[in-house]
């Protein structure tokens, strides 16, 4: 075979003389007729309890073909004498299964033309409509190989797996065997598909028996061993990947440093680079994808679900837990913020978002949509990392997606809280002194020039730190989450500044109002690179400044109207451009004007 000069195995179907051929044909037809009768008998027995149901007549053809989906007896009898010859060679190749699969494929292929020329006319004469001699021949050879694998190849592997402490060699042998099975299945399916055009229902039934992976259907314990081996191999590779610090480092686009929304905000994210996720997330996705591809070789939904839950899903869950634990270890709201903490948290969030995107894509694949309805199956030894599935989506990865969404949201909130707490600590003295006349180094009646007025020194440090944090986060975080984050930070700052001012107790002089407006503009400038109108995210501070800067006569009239309830409706407030403060809040702000009575 290495030199590709092997001779074709003589086909006895072609070598038969006319007398033997006629006798064989009679025997073949008789056996087909017997199987046909048996199929009809089984259909009648299945339909007996529900004979009154008219719809059963529509499914009669499918039921009948289902009785034939395990191949034709007549062709199975042709396989039997060949098996004894082949098993002699198989016994020498227990450590080299690739030779076993190669020999079975070679014999199957060499006999294919004779099977089609001699047996297909006999199947048609037997009126087994839609059945292919080629496919039945392939099915028979696969069943033969399945029997040998089940009795001679897998049992020693299982024994070695349970008895050997050093399982590395067993793992390697098992994975090699499965690789060979996958390749063999694909080659045999191509041979089977080279037959006549098949009826869809017949094809669906027969194709189930064309896979050597059917061996796992009747041996769930063997399937668990295979899944454990695959998972163990993937986890070892991940462990090596995590030990490399470069796996967590992500290159930053130089354009992001410009800080211009027009050039950097990309919201159609699809690649790892778009999500700014570390390389380890790509490794995890590809490794899980490889295991998922292997699951396609399994012939039934039950085995596919069991294998996927025990391998790819468990592998993903382990990584997701790792991301969660990494963020928890940072203790963001409880410690002083550091650039390294923001970087690690950002990369973990980016990794979660990228994995969420990929897993959603997988869940929308047709193969997984079919498994979604059966997604409640869970291997008894597997623990789910996400228990809150009351609003479970119709998706195979519903729990995993929910866990990733919660992970990303929770840690974005922690980053936001950390920044707000830090800002509050740095600016507490400043906000407590807003509106106090002793903060002004000039007479109350002297209104300063706003263009030349500087931010109060007590507010400068908090603004600088806030600018640094938002700039870093823009570099580190993916664009979607950064958009949500800076808006949430802005709204939190608006609430903090507004609620910290002792409205109704302090009295704002005109210089104090000008100073507050200067300080507010400095705060808004931090967010201007990300939005053309950042004041929209500071609604309460903006409305308060509108009230404080109203003309004296308008302010007095408006205050009196609010007190008397004449202007207490939302429409009245909107006429003055106030869309967020209510009437009682507006009264407190107006009373804080020094000349507002």
Coordinates of C-alpha atoms in Angstrom, one line a residue:
X1 CA 0.0 0.0 0.0
X2 CA 2.9 2.4 0.7
X3 CA 4.0 2.1 -2.9
X4 CA 0.4 2.1 -4.2
X5 CA 1.1 -1.0 -6.2
X6 CA -1.2 -3.5 -4.4
X7 CA -3.3 -5.7 -6.6
X8 CA -7.1 -5.6 -6.4
X9 CA -8.8 -8.3 -4.4
X10 CA -10.6 -10.7 -6.7
X11 CA -14.4 -10.2 -6.5
X12 CA -16.2 -13.6 -6.2
X13 CA -19.4 -12.0 -7.5
X14 CA -17.8 -11.4 -10.8
X15 CA -15.8 -14.7 -10.9
X16 CA -18.9 -16.9 -10.5
X17 CA -19.9 -19.1 -13.5
X18 CA -23.4 -18.8 -14.8
X19 CA -24.7 -21.8 -12.9
X20 CA -23.5 -20.5 -9.6
X21 CA -24.6 -17.0 -10.4
X22 CA -28.1 -18.2 -11.1
X23 CA -28.2 -20.2 -7.9
X24 CA -26.8 -17.3 -5.9
X25 CA -29.4 -14.9 -7.4
X26 CA -32.2 -17.2 -6.3
X27 CA -30.9 -17.4 -2.8
X28 CA -30.4 -13.6 -2.7
X29 CA -34.0 -12.9 -3.8
X30 CA -35.4 -15.5 -1.4
X31 CA -33.5 -13.9 1.6
X32 CA -34.6 -10.4 0.4
X33 CA -38.2 -11.6 0.3
X34 CA -37.9 -13.1 3.8
X35 CA -36.6 -9.9 5.2
X36 CA -39.4 -8.0 3.4
X37 CA -42.0 -10.2 5.0
X38 CA -40.4 -9.8 8.4
X39 CA -40.4 -6.0 8.0
X40 CA -44.1 -6.0 7.2
X41 CA -44.7 -8.2 10.2
X42 CA -42.9 -5.8 12.5
X43 CA -44.8 -2.8 11.1
X44 CA -48.1 -4.6 11.8
X45 CA -47.1 -5.4 15.3
X46 CA -46.0 -1.7 15.9
X47 CA -49.3 -0.4 14.6
X48 CA -51.6 -2.8 16.4
X49 CA -52.1 -0.7 19.6
X50 CA -52.9 2.4 17.6
X51 CA -54.7 1.0 14.6
X52 CA -57.5 3.5 14.9
X53 CA -55.2 6.4 14.2
X54 CA -55.5 7.4 10.5
X55 CA -52.1 9.2 10.5
X56 CA -50.3 5.9 10.9
X57 CA -51.0 5.0 7.3
X58 CA -48.9 7.9 6.2
X59 CA -45.9 6.7 8.3
X60 CA -46.1 3.1 7.0
X61 CA -43.4 3.6 4.5
X62 CA -41.0 5.2 7.0
X63 CA -41.7 2.4 9.5
X64 CA -41.0 -0.2 6.9
X65 CA -37.7 1.3 5.8
X66 CA -36.8 1.7 9.5
X67 CA -36.9 -2.1 9.7
X68 CA -34.4 -2.2 6.9
X69 CA -32.1 0.5 8.1
X70 CA -29.6 -1.9 9.6
X71 CA -28.7 -3.3 6.1
X72 CA -29.8 -6.3 4.0
X73 CA -29.4 -9.8 5.4
X74 CA -28.4 -11.1 1.9
X75 CA -25.5 -8.6 1.8
X76 CA -24.5 -9.3 5.4
X77 CA -24.2 -13.0 4.4
X78 CA -21.7 -11.9 1.7
X79 CA -19.7 -10.0 4.3
X80 CA -19.3 -13.0 6.7
X81 CA -16.8 -15.1 4.7
X82 CA -14.7 -12.1 4.1
X83 CA -14.5 -11.3 7.8
X84 CA -12.7 -14.4 8.8
X85 CA -10.0 -13.7 6.2
X86 CA -9.6 -10.0 7.4
X87 CA -9.5 -10.8 11.1
X88 CA -6.3 -12.8 10.6
X89 CA -4.7 -9.5 9.6
X90 CA -6.5 -7.4 12.2
X91 CA -5.0 -9.4 15.0
X92 CA -1.5 -8.3 14.0
X93 CA -2.5 -4.6 14.0
X94 CA -4.0 -4.0 17.5
X95 CA -1.4 -1.3 18.1
X96 CA -1.8 0.2 14.6
X97 CA -5.6 0.6 14.0
X98 CA -4.9 2.8 11.0
X99 CA -4.0 -0.5 9.1
X100 CA -7.3 -2.1 10.1
X101 CA -9.3 0.8 8.8
X102 CA -7.3 1.0 5.6
X103 CA -7.9 -2.7 4.9
X104 CA -11.6 -2.5 5.5
X105 CA -11.8 0.5 3.2
X106 CA -9.7 -1.2 0.5
X107 CA -11.9 -4.3 0.5
X108 CA -15.1 -2.3 0.5
X109 CA -13.9 -0.1 -2.4
X110 CA -12.6 -3.0 -4.4
X111 CA -15.9 -4.9 -4.3
X112 CA -18.0 -1.8 -4.9
X113 CA -18.4 -2.1 -8.7
X114 CA -19.3 -5.8 -8.5
X115 CA -21.8 -5.2 -5.8
X116 CA -23.5 -2.5 -7.9
X117 CA -23.4 -4.4 -11.1
X118 CA -24.6 -7.8 -9.7
X119 CA -26.7 -7.0 -6.6
X120 CA -28.4 -3.7 -7.4
X121 CA -30.5 -5.4 -10.2
X122 CA -31.5 -8.1 -7.7
X123 CA -32.6 -5.6 -5.1
X124 CA -34.7 -3.8 -7.7
X125 CA -36.2 -7.1 -8.8
X126 CA -37.0 -7.8 -5.1
X127 CA -39.0 -4.5 -5.1
X128 CA -37.0 -3.0 -2.2
X129 CA -37.6 0.5 -3.6
X130 CA -35.0 3.1 -2.8
X131 CA -32.5 0.7 -1.3
X132 CA -28.9 1.0 -2.6
X133 CA -26.7 -2.1 -3.0
X134 CA -23.6 0.1 -2.5
X135 CA -24.9 1.6 0.7
X136 CA -26.0 -1.8 2.1
X137 CA -22.6 -3.2 1.3
X138 CA -20.9 -0.3 3.1
X139 CA -23.3 -0.8 6.0
X140 CA -22.4 -4.5 6.2
X141 CA -18.7 -3.8 6.2
X142 CA -19.1 -1.1 8.9
X143 CA -21.1 -3.5 11.1
X144 CA -18.4 -6.1 10.7
X145 CA -15.8 -3.7 11.8
X146 CA -17.9 -2.5 14.7
X147 CA -18.1 -6.0 16.0
X148 CA -14.4 -6.4 15.9
X149 CA -13.7 -3.0 17.6
X150 CA -16.3 -3.8 20.3
X151 CA -14.8 -7.2 21.2
X152 CA -11.1 -6.8 20.4
X153 CA -9.9 -3.2 20.4
X154 CA -11.9 -1.2 22.9
X155 CA -11.9 -3.6 25.9
X156 CA -8.1 -3.7 26.3
X157 CA -8.1 0.1 26.0
X158 CA -10.7 0.4 28.7
X159 CA -8.9 -2.0 31.0
X160 CA -5.6 -0.1 30.5
X161 CA -7.4 3.2 31.2
X162 CA -8.7 1.9 34.6
X163 CA -5.5 0.0 35.7
X164 CA -2.7 2.3 34.5
X165 CA -1.5 5.1 36.8
X166 CA 0.3 6.8 33.9
X167 CA -2.5 7.3 31.5
X168 CA -0.6 9.4 29.0
X169 CA 0.0 6.4 26.6
X170 CA -3.6 5.3 26.9
X171 CA -4.9 8.8 26.2
X172 CA -2.7 9.0 23.1
X173 CA -3.9 5.6 21.8
X174 CA -7.6 6.4 22.4
X175 CA -7.4 9.8 20.7
X176 CA -5.5 8.3 17.8
X177 CA -8.1 5.6 17.5
X178 CA -10.9 8.2 17.4
X179 CA -9.0 10.2 14.8
X180 CA -8.8 7.1 12.6
X181 CA -12.5 6.4 13.1
X182 CA -13.4 10.0 12.0
X183 CA -11.4 9.7 8.9
X184 CA -12.7 6.2 8.2
X185 CA -16.4 7.3 8.6
X186 CA -15.9 10.2 6.1
X187 CA -14.3 7.9 3.5
X188 CA -17.0 5.2 3.9
X189 CA -19.8 7.7 3.7
X190 CA -18.4 8.9 0.3
X191 CA -18.5 5.3 -0.9
X192 CA -22.1 4.9 0.3
X193 CA -23.2 8.1 -1.3
X194 CA -21.9 7.0 -4.7
X195 CA -24.9 4.8 -5.0
X196 CA -28.3 5.5 -6.6
X197 CA -30.4 8.5 -5.7
X198 CA -31.9 7.6 -2.4
X199 CA -35.3 8.4 -0.9
X200 CA -34.8 10.9 1.9
X201 CA -36.4 8.8 4.6
X202 CA -34.5 5.8 3.6
X203 CA -31.2 7.7 3.6
X204 CA -31.9 9.1 7.1
X205 CA -32.4 5.6 8.4
X206 CA -29.5 4.0 6.7
X207 CA -26.9 6.7 7.4
X208 CA -27.2 6.1 11.1
X209 CA -25.7 2.6 10.7
X210 CA -22.8 3.9 8.6
X211 CA -20.8 5.3 11.5
X212 CA -18.3 3.3 13.5
X213 CA -19.1 5.8 16.3
X214 CA -22.3 3.8 16.8
X215 CA -20.1 1.8 19.2
X216 CA -20.5 4.7 21.7
X217 CA -24.3 4.5 21.6
X218 CA -24.4 1.1 23.4
X219 CA -21.4 1.9 25.6
X220 CA -22.0 5.2 27.4
X221 CA -19.2 4.4 29.8
X222 CA -16.8 4.3 26.9
X223 CA -18.2 7.6 25.7
X224 CA -17.5 9.1 29.2
X225 CA -13.9 7.8 29.0
X226 CA -13.4 9.4 25.6
X227 CA -14.9 12.7 26.9
X228 CA -12.7 12.6 30.0
X229 CA -9.6 12.1 27.8
X230 CA -10.5 14.9 25.5
X231 CA -11.2 17.3 28.4
X232 CA -8.0 16.3 30.2
X233 CA -6.0 17.0 27.0
X234 CA -7.6 20.3 26.5
X235 CA -7.1 21.4 30.1
X236 CA -3.4 20.5 30.0
X237 CA -3.0 22.6 26.9
X238 CA -4.8 25.5 28.5
X239 CA -2.7 25.2 31.7
X240 CA 0.5 25.6 29.5
X241 CA -1.1 28.5 27.7
X242 CA -2.0 30.3 30.9
X243 CA 1.6 30.0 32.2
X244 CA 2.7 32.1 29.3
X245 CA 2.2 35.8 30.3
X246 CA 1.9 36.8 26.7
X247 CA -1.4 34.9 26.5
X248 CA -3.0 37.7 28.6
X249 CA -1.4 40.6 26.7
X250 CA -3.4 42.3 23.9
X251 CA -1.9 44.7 21.5
X252 CA -3.5 48.1 21.5
X253 CA -4.5 49.9 18.3
X254 CA -2.4 53.1 18.0
X255 CA -5.5 54.9 16.7
X256 CA -7.2 54.4 20.1
X257 CA -4.7 56.7 21.7
X258 CA -6.1 59.6 19.6
X259 CA -9.3 59.5 21.6
X260 CA -11.5 60.5 18.7
X261 CA -14.8 58.8 18.6
X262 CA -15.2 59.1 14.8
X263 CA -12.0 57.1 14.2
X264 CA -12.1 54.5 17.0
X265 CA -15.6 53.6 17.9
X266 CA -16.4 50.4 16.2
X267 CA -19.5 48.6 17.3
X268 CA -19.8 45.8 14.7
X269 CA -17.5 43.5 16.7
X270 CA -16.7 40.0 15.4
X271 CA -13.0 39.2 15.8
X272 CA -10.9 38.8 18.9
X273 CA -9.0 42.0 17.9
X274 CA -12.3 43.9 17.7
X275 CA -13.1 42.8 21.3
X276 CA -9.6 43.5 22.4
X277 CA -9.6 40.1 24.0
X278 CA -6.3 38.5 25.1
X279 CA -4.9 35.6 22.9
X280 CA -5.9 33.0 25.5
X281 CA -9.5 33.5 24.7
X282 CA -8.9 32.7 21.0
X283 CA -7.1 29.5 22.2
X284 CA -10.0 28.5 24.3
X285 CA -12.5 29.1 21.5
X286 CA -10.5 27.1 19.0
X287 CA -10.0 24.2 21.4
X288 CA -13.7 24.0 22.3
X289 CA -14.5 24.3 18.6
X290 CA -12.3 21.3 17.8
X291 CA -14.1 19.2 20.4
X292 CA -17.4 20.3 19.0
X293 CA -16.4 19.2 15.5
X294 CA -15.6 15.8 16.9
X295 CA -19.1 15.5 18.3
X296 CA -20.5 15.7 14.8
X297 CA -19.2 12.2 14.2
X298 CA -21.5 10.7 16.9
X299 CA -24.7 9.3 15.3
X300 CA -27.4 10.2 17.9
X301 CA -28.5 13.4 19.6
X302 CA -28.2 11.8 23.0
X303 CA -24.5 10.9 22.5
X304 CA -23.8 14.3 21.0
X305 CA -25.3 16.1 24.0
X306 CA -23.5 13.9 26.5
X307 CA -20.1 14.3 24.7
X308 CA -20.5 18.1 24.2
X309 CA -21.6 18.7 27.8
X310 CA -18.7 16.7 29.1
X311 CA -16.0 18.2 26.9
X312 CA -16.4 21.5 25.1
X313 CA -19.1 22.9 27.5
X314 CA -17.2 21.8 30.6
X315 CA -13.9 23.2 29.2
X316 CA -15.6 26.6 28.5
X317 CA -17.1 26.6 31.9
X318 CA -13.7 26.0 33.6
X319 CA -12.3 29.0 31.7
X320 CA -15.3 31.2 32.5
X321 CA -14.9 30.4 36.2
X322 CA -11.2 31.3 35.9
X323 CA -12.1 34.7 34.5
X324 CA -14.6 35.2 37.3
X325 CA -12.1 34.2 40.0
X326 CA -9.5 36.5 38.4
X327 CA -11.8 39.5 38.6
X328 CA -12.9 38.7 42.1
X329 CA -9.3 38.5 43.2
X330 CA -8.8 42.1 42.2
X331 CA -11.4 43.3 44.7
X332 CA -11.9 46.5 42.7
X333 CA -14.4 48.4 44.9
X334 CA -12.4 47.6 48.1
X335 CA -8.9 48.7 47.1
X336 CA -7.1 51.7 45.6
X337 CA -7.3 51.6 41.9
X338 CA -4.2 50.7 39.9
X339 CA -3.6 50.7 36.2
X340 CA -2.7 47.0 36.4
X341 CA -6.1 46.2 38.1
X342 CA -8.0 48.1 35.4
X343 CA -6.0 46.3 32.7
X344 CA -6.6 42.8 34.1
X345 CA -10.3 43.5 34.7
X346 CA -10.7 45.0 31.2
X347 CA -9.1 42.0 29.5
X348 CA -11.2 39.6 31.5
X349 CA -14.4 41.5 30.5
X350 CA -13.2 41.5 26.9
X351 CA -12.5 37.8 26.9
X352 CA -15.9 37.1 28.4
X353 CA -17.6 39.3 25.7
X354 CA -15.7 37.6 22.9
X355 CA -16.5 34.2 24.2
X356 CA -20.1 35.2 24.5
X357 CA -20.2 36.4 20.9
X358 CA -18.7 33.1 19.6
X359 CA -20.9 30.9 21.8
X360 CA -24.0 32.7 20.6
X361 CA -22.9 32.1 17.0
X362 CA -22.5 28.4 17.8
X363 CA -25.9 28.3 19.4
X364 CA -27.5 29.6 16.2
X365 CA -25.9 26.9 14.1
X366 CA -28.5 24.4 12.8
X367 CA -26.8 21.4 14.5
X368 CA -27.0 23.1 17.9
X369 CA -30.5 24.4 17.4
X370 CA -31.6 20.8 17.0
X371 CA -29.9 19.9 20.2
X372 CA -31.3 22.9 22.1
X373 CA -34.6 21.2 22.7
X374 CA -32.7 18.3 24.3
X375 CA -30.3 20.6 26.2
X376 CA -31.7 19.6 29.6
X377 CA -29.6 16.5 29.4
X378 CA -26.6 16.8 31.8
X379 CA -24.1 14.1 32.7
X380 CA -24.6 13.1 36.3
X381 CA -21.0 13.9 37.2
X382 CA -21.1 17.4 35.7
X383 CA -21.9 20.5 37.8
X384 CA -23.4 23.5 36.2
X385 CA -21.6 26.8 37.0
X386 CA -24.7 28.9 36.4
X387 CA -27.8 27.8 38.3
X388 CA -30.1 30.7 37.5
X389 CA -31.8 29.4 34.4
X390 CA -35.4 30.4 35.1
X391 CA -35.6 32.4 31.9
X392 CA -33.7 29.7 29.9
X393 CA -33.4 30.5 26.2
X394 CA -34.0 27.8 23.6
X395 CA -30.3 27.5 23.1
X396 CA -27.8 24.7 23.8
X397 CA -25.5 27.2 25.4
X398 CA -28.2 29.2 27.3
X399 CA -26.6 28.8 30.7
X400 CA -23.1 29.6 29.4
X401 CA -24.3 32.8 27.7
X402 CA -26.2 33.9 30.8
X403 CA -23.1 33.3 32.9
X404 CA -20.9 35.4 30.6
X405 CA -23.5 38.2 30.4
X406 CA -23.6 38.4 34.2
X407 CA -19.9 38.2 34.5
X408 CA -19.3 41.1 32.1
X409 CA -22.1 43.2 33.6
X410 CA -21.0 42.6 37.2
X411 CA -17.4 43.5 36.7
X412 CA -18.2 46.5 34.6
X413 CA -20.3 47.7 37.5
X414 CA -17.4 47.0 39.8
X415 CA -15.1 49.1 37.6
X416 CA -17.6 51.9 37.6
X417 CA -18.1 51.8 41.3
X418 CA -14.4 51.9 41.9
X419 CA -14.0 55.0 39.8
X420 CA -16.9 56.7 41.4
X421 CA -15.7 55.9 44.9
X422 CA -12.2 57.2 44.0
X423 CA -13.7 60.4 42.6
X424 CA -15.9 60.8 45.6
X425 CA -12.9 60.4 48.0
X426 CA -10.8 62.9 46.1
X427 CA -13.5 65.6 45.6
X428 CA -15.5 65.2 48.9
X429 CA -14.1 68.4 50.4
X430 CA -14.7 70.3 47.2
X431 CA -18.4 69.3 46.7
X432 CA -19.1 70.0 50.4
X433 CA -17.8 73.6 49.9
X434 CA -19.7 74.3 46.6
X435 CA -21.6 77.6 47.0
X436 CA -19.8 78.7 50.2
X437 CA -18.9 82.3 50.0
X438 CA -15.6 81.8 51.9
X439 CA -14.3 79.8 48.9
X440 CA -14.3 83.0 46.8
X441 CA -11.4 85.3 47.1
X442 CA -13.3 88.3 45.9
X443 CA -16.3 90.4 46.9
X444 CA -19.7 88.9 46.2
X445 CA -20.7 91.7 43.9
X446 CA -17.6 91.2 41.7
X447 CA -18.4 88.7 39.0
X448 CA -15.2 87.0 37.6
X449 CA -14.4 86.6 34.0
X450 CA -15.5 83.1 33.2
X451 CA -13.1 82.7 30.2
X452 CA -10.1 83.3 32.4
X453 CA -11.3 81.6 35.6
X454 CA -9.5 78.4 36.6
X455 CA -11.0 75.3 38.2
X456 CA -10.9 75.3 41.9
X457 CA -7.7 73.6 43.2
X458 CA -9.7 71.2 45.4
X459 CA -11.4 69.8 42.2
X460 CA -8.3 69.5 40.0
X461 CA -6.9 66.3 41.4
X462 CA -10.1 64.4 41.1
X463 CA -10.5 65.6 37.5
X464 CA -7.0 64.5 36.6
X465 CA -7.5 61.1 38.0
X466 CA -10.8 60.7 36.3
X467 CA -9.3 61.7 33.0
X468 CA -6.5 59.2 33.4
X469 CA -8.9 56.4 34.3
X470 CA -11.3 57.0 31.3
X471 CA -8.4 57.3 28.9
X472 CA -6.9 54.1 30.1
X473 CA -10.2 52.3 29.9
X474 CA -10.8 53.5 26.4
X475 CA -7.5 51.8 25.4
X476 CA -8.2 48.6 27.4
X477 CA -11.9 48.0 26.9
X478 CA -13.8 46.9 23.8
X479 CA -15.8 49.8 22.3
X480 CA -19.3 48.5 23.2
X481 CA -18.5 48.1 26.9
X482 CA -16.6 51.3 27.1
X483 CA -19.6 53.2 25.7
X484 CA -21.8 51.8 28.4
X485 CA -19.2 52.3 31.0
X486 CA -18.4 56.0 30.4
X487 CA -22.1 56.8 30.2
X488 CA -22.7 55.1 33.5
X489 CA -19.8 56.9 35.1
X490 CA -21.1 60.2 33.8
X491 CA -24.6 59.6 35.2
X492 CA -23.1 58.5 38.5
X493 CA -21.0 61.6 38.7
X494 CA -24.0 63.7 37.9
X495 CA -26.0 62.2 40.8
X496 CA -23.0 62.5 43.2
X497 CA -22.3 66.2 42.5
X498 CA -26.0 67.1 42.5
X499 CA -26.9 65.2 45.7
X500 CA -23.8 66.4 47.5
X501 CA -24.7 70.0 47.3
X502 CA -26.8 71.1 50.3
X503 CA -29.6 72.7 48.2
X504 CA -31.7 75.1 50.2
X505 CA -28.9 75.5 52.8
X506 CA -26.1 77.1 50.9
X507 CA -26.5 80.4 49.1
X508 CA -24.9 80.8 45.7
X509 CA -23.5 84.2 44.9
X510 CA -23.0 85.2 41.3
X511 CA -19.3 84.5 41.5
X512 CA -20.0 81.1 43.0
X513 CA -22.4 80.2 40.2
X514 CA -19.8 81.2 37.6
X515 CA -17.2 79.1 39.4
X516 CA -19.6 76.1 39.5
X517 CA -20.1 76.5 35.8
X518 CA -16.4 76.6 35.1
X519 CA -15.8 73.5 37.2
X520 CA -18.7 71.7 35.5
X521 CA -17.3 72.5 32.0
X522 CA -14.0 71.1 33.1
X523 CA -15.8 67.9 34.1
X524 CA -17.7 67.7 30.8
X525 CA -14.5 68.2 28.8
X526 CA -13.3 64.8 30.1
X527 CA -16.1 63.1 28.2
X528 CA -16.1 65.3 25.1
X529 CA -13.8 63.0 23.1
X530 CA -16.5 60.3 23.4
X531 CA -19.6 62.4 22.8
X532 CA -20.4 65.8 21.2
X533 CA -22.9 66.7 24.0
X534 CA -21.7 65.2 27.2
X535 CA -24.0 67.5 29.2
X536 CA -26.8 65.2 28.2
X537 CA -25.4 62.7 30.6
X538 CA -25.3 65.3 33.5
X539 CA -29.0 66.2 33.5
X540 CA -29.3 67.2 37.1
X541 CA -26.2 69.3 37.2
X542 CA -27.2 70.9 33.9
X543 CA -30.7 71.7 35.1
X544 CA -29.4 73.1 38.3
X545 CA -27.1 75.5 36.4
X546 CA -30.0 76.6 34.3
X547 CA -31.9 77.5 37.4
X548 CA -28.9 79.2 39.0
X549 CA -28.2 81.3 35.9
X550 CA -31.7 82.5 35.2
X551 CA -32.3 86.3 35.2
X552 CA -33.2 87.6 38.6
X553 CA -36.7 88.6 37.7
X554 CA -37.4 85.3 35.9
X555 CA -36.0 83.3 38.8
X556 CA -38.2 85.2 41.3
X557 CA -41.4 84.8 39.2
X558 CA -40.7 81.1 38.6
X559 CA -40.0 80.5 42.3
X560 CA -43.3 82.1 43.3
X561 CA -45.2 80.2 40.6
X562 CA -43.7 76.9 41.9
X563 CA -44.5 77.7 45.5
X564 CA -48.1 78.5 44.6
X565 CA -48.4 75.4 42.5
X566 CA -49.1 77.4 39.3
X567 CA -46.2 75.9 37.5
X568 CA -46.1 72.5 39.1
X569 CA -46.7 70.4 36.0
X570 CA -44.0 68.9 33.8
X571 CA -45.0 71.1 30.9
X572 CA -44.3 74.2 33.0
X573 CA -40.8 72.9 33.9
X574 CA -40.1 72.0 30.2
X575 CA -41.0 75.6 29.2
X576 CA -37.9 76.6 31.1
X577 CA -35.8 73.9 29.5
X578 CA -35.9 71.7 32.6
X579 CA -36.4 68.0 31.8
X580 CA -35.1 66.1 34.8
X581 CA -35.6 68.0 38.1
X582 CA -39.1 68.1 39.5
X583 CA -40.9 71.0 41.0
X584 CA -39.7 70.4 44.6
X585 CA -36.1 70.1 43.4
X586 CA -36.4 73.2 41.3
X587 CA -37.6 75.2 44.4
X588 CA -34.6 74.0 46.5
X589 CA -32.2 75.1 43.8
X590 CA -33.8 78.5 43.3
X591 CA -33.8 79.1 47.1
X592 CA -30.0 78.5 47.0
X593 CA -29.5 81.6 44.9
X594 CA -28.2 84.3 47.2
X595 CA -30.7 86.8 46.1
X596 CA -33.5 84.2 45.5
X597 CA -35.3 84.7 48.8

